Coordinates of N, CA and C in Angstrom, one line a residue:
M1 N 0.7 -0.9 -0.2 CA 0.2 0.1 0.1 C 0.9 1.5 -0.3
N2 N 0.6 2.0 -1.2 CA 1.2 3.4 -0.6 C 1.1 4.2 0.4
L3 N 1.7 5.6 0.5 CA 1.2 6.6 1.8 C 0.1 7.0 1.3
G4 N -0.8 7.4 0.4 CA -2.1 7.6 0.3 C -2.8 7.2 0.9
A5 N -2.8 5.3 0.3 CA -3.9 4.4 0.9 C -3.7 4.5 2.7
I6 N -2.6 4.3 3.2 CA -2.6 4.4 4.4 C -2.9 5.5 5.3
L7 N -2.7 6.8 5.2 CA -2.9 8.5 5.1 C -4.6 8.0 5.4
L8 N -5.2 7.5 4.2 CA -6.7 7.8 3.7 C -7.5 6.8 5.2
V9 N -7.0 5.7 5.6 CA -7.2 4.8 6.4 C -7.0 5.0 7.4
I10 N -6.1 6.2 7.9 CA -5.9 6.5 9.1 C -6.9 7.5 9.5
L11 N -7.1 8.6 8.3 CA -7.9 9.7 8.6 C -9.8 8.9 9.0
V12 N -9.7 8.0 8.1 CA -11.2 7.5 8.1 C -11.8 6.8 9.9
L13 N -10.2 6.3 10.4 CA -10.2 5.7 11.3 C -10.6 7.1 12.6
M14 N -9.9 7.9 12.4 CA -9.9 9.1 13.1 C -11.6 9.9 13.0
V15 N -12.2 9.8 12.2 CA -13.5 10.4 11.8 C -13.8 9.8 12.6
V16 N -13.9 7.9 12.5 CA -14.7 7.4 13.2 C -15.0 7.6 14.6
G17 N -13.7 7.9 15.3 CA -13.5 8.1 16.4 C -13.4 9.4 17.1
A18 N -13.7 10.4 16.0 CA -13.8 11.6 16.9 C -15.6 11.9 17.3
V19 N -16.1 10.9 16.2 CA -18.0 11.5 16.6 C -18.3 10.9 18.0
P20 N -18.6 12.3 18.8 CA -18.9 12.2 20.1 C -20.2 11.2 20.4
I21 N -20.3 10.7 20.0 CA -21.5 10.2 20.5 C -21.6 8.2 21.4
W22 N -20.2 8.5 21.2 CA -19.2 6.9 22.3 C -19.3 7.6 23.5
P23 N -19.8 6.6 24.6 CA -20.3 6.9 26.0 C -18.7 7.9 26.5
H24 N -17.7 6.8 26.1 CA -16.7 7.5 26.9 C -16.1 8.9 26.5
S25 N -16.5 9.3 25.1 CA -15.7 9.9 24.5 C -16.6 11.6 25.2
H26 N -17.9 11.6 25.6 CA -18.4 12.9 26.0 C -17.3 14.2 26.6
A27 N -16.2 13.7 27.6 CA -15.8 14.2 28.3 C -15.0 15.0 27.6
W28 N -14.3 14.5 26.4 CA -13.5 14.8 25.6 C -13.5 16.6 24.9
G29 N -14.8 16.5 24.8 CA -14.6 18.0 24.4 C -14.4 18.4 22.7
Y30 N -14.1 19.4 22.5 CA -13.5 19.1 21.3 C -12.0 19.2 21.1
L31 N -11.7 18.7 21.7 CA -10.5 18.0 21.1 C -10.0 17.0 20.4
P32 N -10.7 16.1 19.6 CA -11.0 14.9 18.4 C -11.1 16.0 17.6
S33 N -12.0 16.2 17.3 CA -12.1 16.8 16.1 C -11.3 18.2 16.1
G34 N -10.7 19.0 16.9 CA -10.3 19.6 16.8 C -8.8 19.4 15.8
G35 N -8.8 18.5 16.7 CA -6.7 17.6 16.4 C -7.0 17.3 14.6
L36 N -8.5 16.7 14.9 CA -8.8 15.7 13.2 C -8.6 17.6 12.2
G37 N -9.3 18.2 12.4 CA -9.0 19.4 11.7 C -7.7 19.8 11.7
L38 N -6.8 20.2 12.4 CA -5.3 20.2 11.9 C -4.9 19.3 11.3
L39 N -5.1 17.9 11.6 CA -4.4 17.3 10.7 C -4.8 17.7 9.5
L40 N -6.0 17.4 9.3 CA -6.7 17.6 7.3 C -6.4 18.7 7.4
I41 N -6.1 20.0 7.6 CA -5.2 21.1 6.8 C -4.0 20.8 6.3
V42 N -3.0 20.4 7.4 CA -1.8 20.4 7.4 C -1.6 19.2 6.1
L43 N -2.4 18.2 5.8 CA -2.2 17.0 5.0 C -2.8 18.1 3.1
L44 N -3.7 18.0 3.8 CA -4.0 19.6 2.3 C -3.3 20.3 1.5
I45 N -2.6 21.4 2.9 CA -1.4 22.0 2.4 C -0.3 21.1 1.4
L46 N -0.1 19.7 2.6 CA 1.4 19.0 1.9 C 0.7 18.8 0.4
W47 N -0.5 18.4 0.3 CA -1.0 17.7 -1.1 C -0.8 18.3 -1.8
L48 N -1.7 19.9 -1.7 CA -1.4 21.3 -2.6 C -0.1 21.6 -2.9
T49 N 1.2 21.7 -2.3 CA 2.7 21.5 -2.5 C 3.3 20.5 -3.2
G50 N 2.6 19.3 -3.3 CA 2.9 18.2 -4.1 C 4.4 17.7 -3.1
R51 N 4.0 17.8 -2.0 CA 4.9 17.1 -1.1 C 4.2 15.9 -0.2
L52 N 3.1 15.5 -1.1 CA 2.4 14.1 -0.2 C 2.3 13.1 -0.9

């Protein structure tokens, strides 16, 4: 598998994990979705500059 496919799998798992419907994740606040958003912005910048 190439790097793009691995990153896509990791991003999908992070999106599923950041959904605040799980009983153990109600106290997490905005950290999972904020971290996921930051990661998506970094990956988008890397993709647009051609380094990904």
